[in-house]
Amino acid sequence: MEREKEEKESQYLKGPFIENNNISFVKKEKDGLIIKMEGQDKHINGYGIFHGGVFFMLADTAAGLLLASDGKESVTLQGSMNFVNNVKGGTVYAHSKYVSSGMKNNIIEVEILDENKKLLALGTFNFYRVNIEAIKRKFDVKEKECQ
């Protein structure tokens, strides 16, 4: 039973974007979700630390996956990040949780933490609920392209 639950929750972590950035599922919590990313050289900026855009990407992904895991297909309307600290590499975690959950808009807060649970960045994201089938038709997206 636990394995089925993990498979269901990690089904949203598919596709080249997720795989190319070494993002994986950690766990689903009552009001949140945790994912992690194994840092690679391509994630490091000219100063030898994680590029801020990597933290933003991971936070946006964690927020969207939280909604998707709850059956709320959504797109990002707005996102903001506060960069608090940084590290030279390693594994970073994104903890997403609901701030507000409505019929159309959802506000998600995401903490980016290092392996020692030190806060690296804090983001807030506003998502809009969509009809994913209508979007696929509009952009002529084939099922294979969505995986």
CSV table of C-alpha atoms in Angstrom, one decimal:
chain,number,residue,atom,x,y,z
A,1,MET,CA,0.0,0.0,0.0
A,2,GLU,CA,2.8,2.4,0.9
A,3,ARG,CA,4.6,1.7,-2.4
A,4,GLU,CA,1.4,2.5,-4.4
A,5,LYS,CA,1.1,5.8,-2.5
A,6,GLU,CA,4.7,6.7,-3.3
A,7,GLU,CA,4.2,5.8,-7.0
A,8,LYS,CA,1.1,8.0,-7.2
A,9,GLU,CA,2.8,10.9,-5.5
A,10,SER,CA,5.9,10.7,-7.7
A,11,GLN,CA,4.0,10.3,-11.0
A,12,TYR,CA,4.3,14.1,-11.5
A,13,LEU,CA,8.1,13.9,-11.3
A,14,LYS,CA,8.5,12.8,-14.9
A,15,GLY,CA,9.8,14.3,-18.0
A,16,PRO,CA,13.1,15.7,-19.3
A,17,PHE,CA,13.0,18.9,-17.3
A,18,ILE,CA,12.7,17.0,-14.0
A,19,GLU,CA,15.3,14.4,-15.0
A,20,ASN,CA,17.8,16.9,-16.5
A,21,ASN,CA,17.7,18.8,-13.2
A,22,ASN,CA,18.1,15.7,-10.9
A,23,ILE,CA,14.8,16.4,-9.1
A,24,SER,CA,13.2,13.7,-7.1
A,25,PHE,CA,10.3,13.1,-4.7
A,26,VAL,CA,11.0,13.0,-0.9
A,27,LYS,CA,7.6,12.9,0.7
A,28,LYS,CA,4.0,14.2,0.8
A,29,GLU,CA,2.9,15.7,4.1
A,30,LYS,CA,-0.6,16.7,5.3
A,31,ASP,CA,-0.4,20.2,4.0
A,32,GLY,CA,2.8,20.1,1.9
A,33,LEU,CA,5.3,18.3,-0.2
A,34,ILE,CA,9.1,17.9,-0.2
A,35,ILE,CA,11.3,17.4,-3.3
A,36,LYS,CA,15.1,17.4,-3.6
A,37,MET,CA,17.6,18.2,-6.2
A,38,GLU,CA,21.1,16.8,-6.5
A,39,GLY,CA,23.3,19.8,-7.6
A,40,GLN,CA,25.4,19.5,-10.7
A,41,ASP,CA,28.1,21.7,-12.2
A,42,LYS,CA,25.4,23.2,-14.5
A,43,HIS,CA,23.6,24.6,-11.5
A,44,ILE,CA,26.6,26.5,-10.2
A,45,ASN,CA,27.2,30.2,-11.1
A,46,GLY,CA,30.5,32.1,-11.7
A,47,TYR,CA,31.0,32.6,-8.0
A,48,GLY,CA,31.0,28.8,-7.3
A,49,ILE,CA,27.7,28.7,-5.6
A,50,PHE,CA,24.1,27.8,-6.7
A,51,HIS,CA,22.7,30.2,-9.3
A,52,GLY,CA,19.6,31.9,-7.8
A,53,GLY,CA,17.5,30.9,-10.8
A,54,VAL,CA,18.1,27.3,-9.8
A,55,PHE,CA,16.4,27.9,-6.4
A,56,PHE,CA,13.6,29.8,-8.1
A,57,MET,CA,13.1,26.8,-10.5
A,58,LEU,CA,13.1,24.3,-7.7
A,59,ALA,CA,10.6,26.3,-5.7
A,60,ASP,CA,8.3,26.8,-8.6
A,61,THR,CA,8.4,23.1,-9.3
A,62,ALA,CA,7.7,22.1,-5.7
A,63,ALA,CA,4.7,24.5,-5.6
A,64,GLY,CA,3.3,23.2,-8.8
A,65,LEU,CA,3.8,19.6,-7.8
A,66,LEU,CA,2.0,20.1,-4.5
A,67,LEU,CA,-1.0,21.3,-6.4
A,68,ALA,CA,-0.8,18.6,-9.0
A,69,SER,CA,-0.5,15.9,-6.3
A,70,ASP,CA,-3.8,17.2,-4.9
A,71,GLY,CA,-5.5,17.1,-8.3
A,72,LYS,CA,-5.3,20.8,-8.8
A,73,GLU,CA,-3.8,21.3,-12.3
A,74,SER,CA,-2.5,24.8,-12.3
A,75,VAL,CA,-0.1,27.3,-13.9
A,76,THR,CA,2.1,29.9,-12.2
A,77,LEU,CA,0.7,33.4,-12.3
A,78,GLN,CA,3.4,35.1,-10.1
A,79,GLY,CA,6.4,34.1,-8.1
A,80,SER,CA,8.8,35.9,-5.8
A,81,MET,CA,12.0,34.8,-4.0
A,82,ASN,CA,14.0,36.0,-1.1
A,83,PHE,CA,17.5,34.7,-1.2
A,84,VAL,CA,18.8,34.2,2.3
A,85,ASN,CA,22.0,32.1,2.0
A,86,ASN,CA,23.8,29.9,-0.5
A,87,VAL,CA,26.0,26.8,-0.7
A,88,LYS,CA,28.7,25.5,-3.1
A,89,GLY,CA,26.7,22.5,-4.2
A,90,GLY,CA,25.3,19.3,-2.8
A,91,THR,CA,21.6,18.4,-2.3
A,92,VAL,CA,19.0,21.0,-1.8
A,93,TYR,CA,15.4,20.5,-0.6
A,94,ALA,CA,12.2,22.3,-1.4
A,95,HIS,CA,9.4,22.3,1.2
A,96,SER,CA,6.2,23.5,-0.3
A,97,LYS,CA,3.0,24.3,1.7
A,98,TYR,CA,-0.3,26.0,1.3
A,99,VAL,CA,-0.8,29.5,2.4
A,100,SER,CA,-4.2,29.8,0.7
A,101,SER,CA,-6.3,27.4,-1.3
A,102,GLY,CA,-9.2,28.6,-3.3
A,103,MET,CA,-11.3,27.5,-6.3
A,104,LYS,CA,-9.1,29.3,-8.8
A,105,ASN,CA,-6.1,30.8,-7.0
A,106,ASN,CA,-3.7,29.1,-4.7
A,107,ILE,CA,-0.9,30.7,-2.8
A,108,ILE,CA,2.1,28.4,-2.0
A,109,GLU,CA,5.1,29.1,0.1
A,110,VAL,CA,8.3,27.2,-0.5
A,111,GLU,CA,11.5,27.0,1.6
A,112,ILE,CA,14.7,26.0,0.0
A,113,LEU,CA,17.0,24.2,2.5
A,114,ASP,CA,20.4,22.7,2.4
A,115,GLU,CA,21.4,19.2,3.7
A,116,ASN,CA,21.7,20.7,7.2
A,117,LYS,CA,18.2,22.3,7.0
A,118,LYS,CA,19.7,25.8,6.7
A,119,LEU,CA,17.3,28.2,5.0
A,120,LEU,CA,18.7,29.2,1.6
A,121,ALA,CA,15.7,30.9,0.0
A,122,LEU,CA,12.0,31.6,0.7
A,123,GLY,CA,9.5,31.9,-2.2
A,124,THR,CA,5.8,32.7,-2.5
A,125,PHE,CA,3.9,31.6,-5.6
A,126,ASN,CA,0.4,32.4,-6.9
A,127,PHE,CA,-1.1,29.6,-9.1
A,128,TYR,CA,-4.2,29.6,-11.2
A,129,ARG,CA,-6.3,26.5,-11.7
A,130,VAL,CA,-6.7,25.4,-15.3
A,131,ASN,CA,-8.3,22.8,-17.5
A,132,ILE,CA,-5.2,20.9,-18.6
A,133,GLU,CA,-7.0,19.2,-21.5
A,134,ALA,CA,-8.0,22.5,-23.0
A,135,ILE,CA,-4.4,23.7,-22.8
A,136,LYS,CA,-3.2,20.5,-24.5
A,137,ARG,CA,-5.7,21.1,-27.3
A,138,LYS,CA,-4.9,24.8,-27.6
A,139,PHE,CA,-1.2,24.1,-28.0
A,140,ASP,CA,-1.6,20.8,-29.9
A,141,VAL,CA,0.4,18.9,-27.2
A,142,LYS,CA,0.5,15.2,-27.6
A,143,GLU,CA,0.4,12.9,-24.5
A,144,LYS,CA,3.9,11.7,-25.2
A,145,GLU,CA,5.2,15.3,-25.1
A,146,CYS,CA,3.8,15.8,-21.5
A,147,GLN,CA,5.8,13.0,-19.9
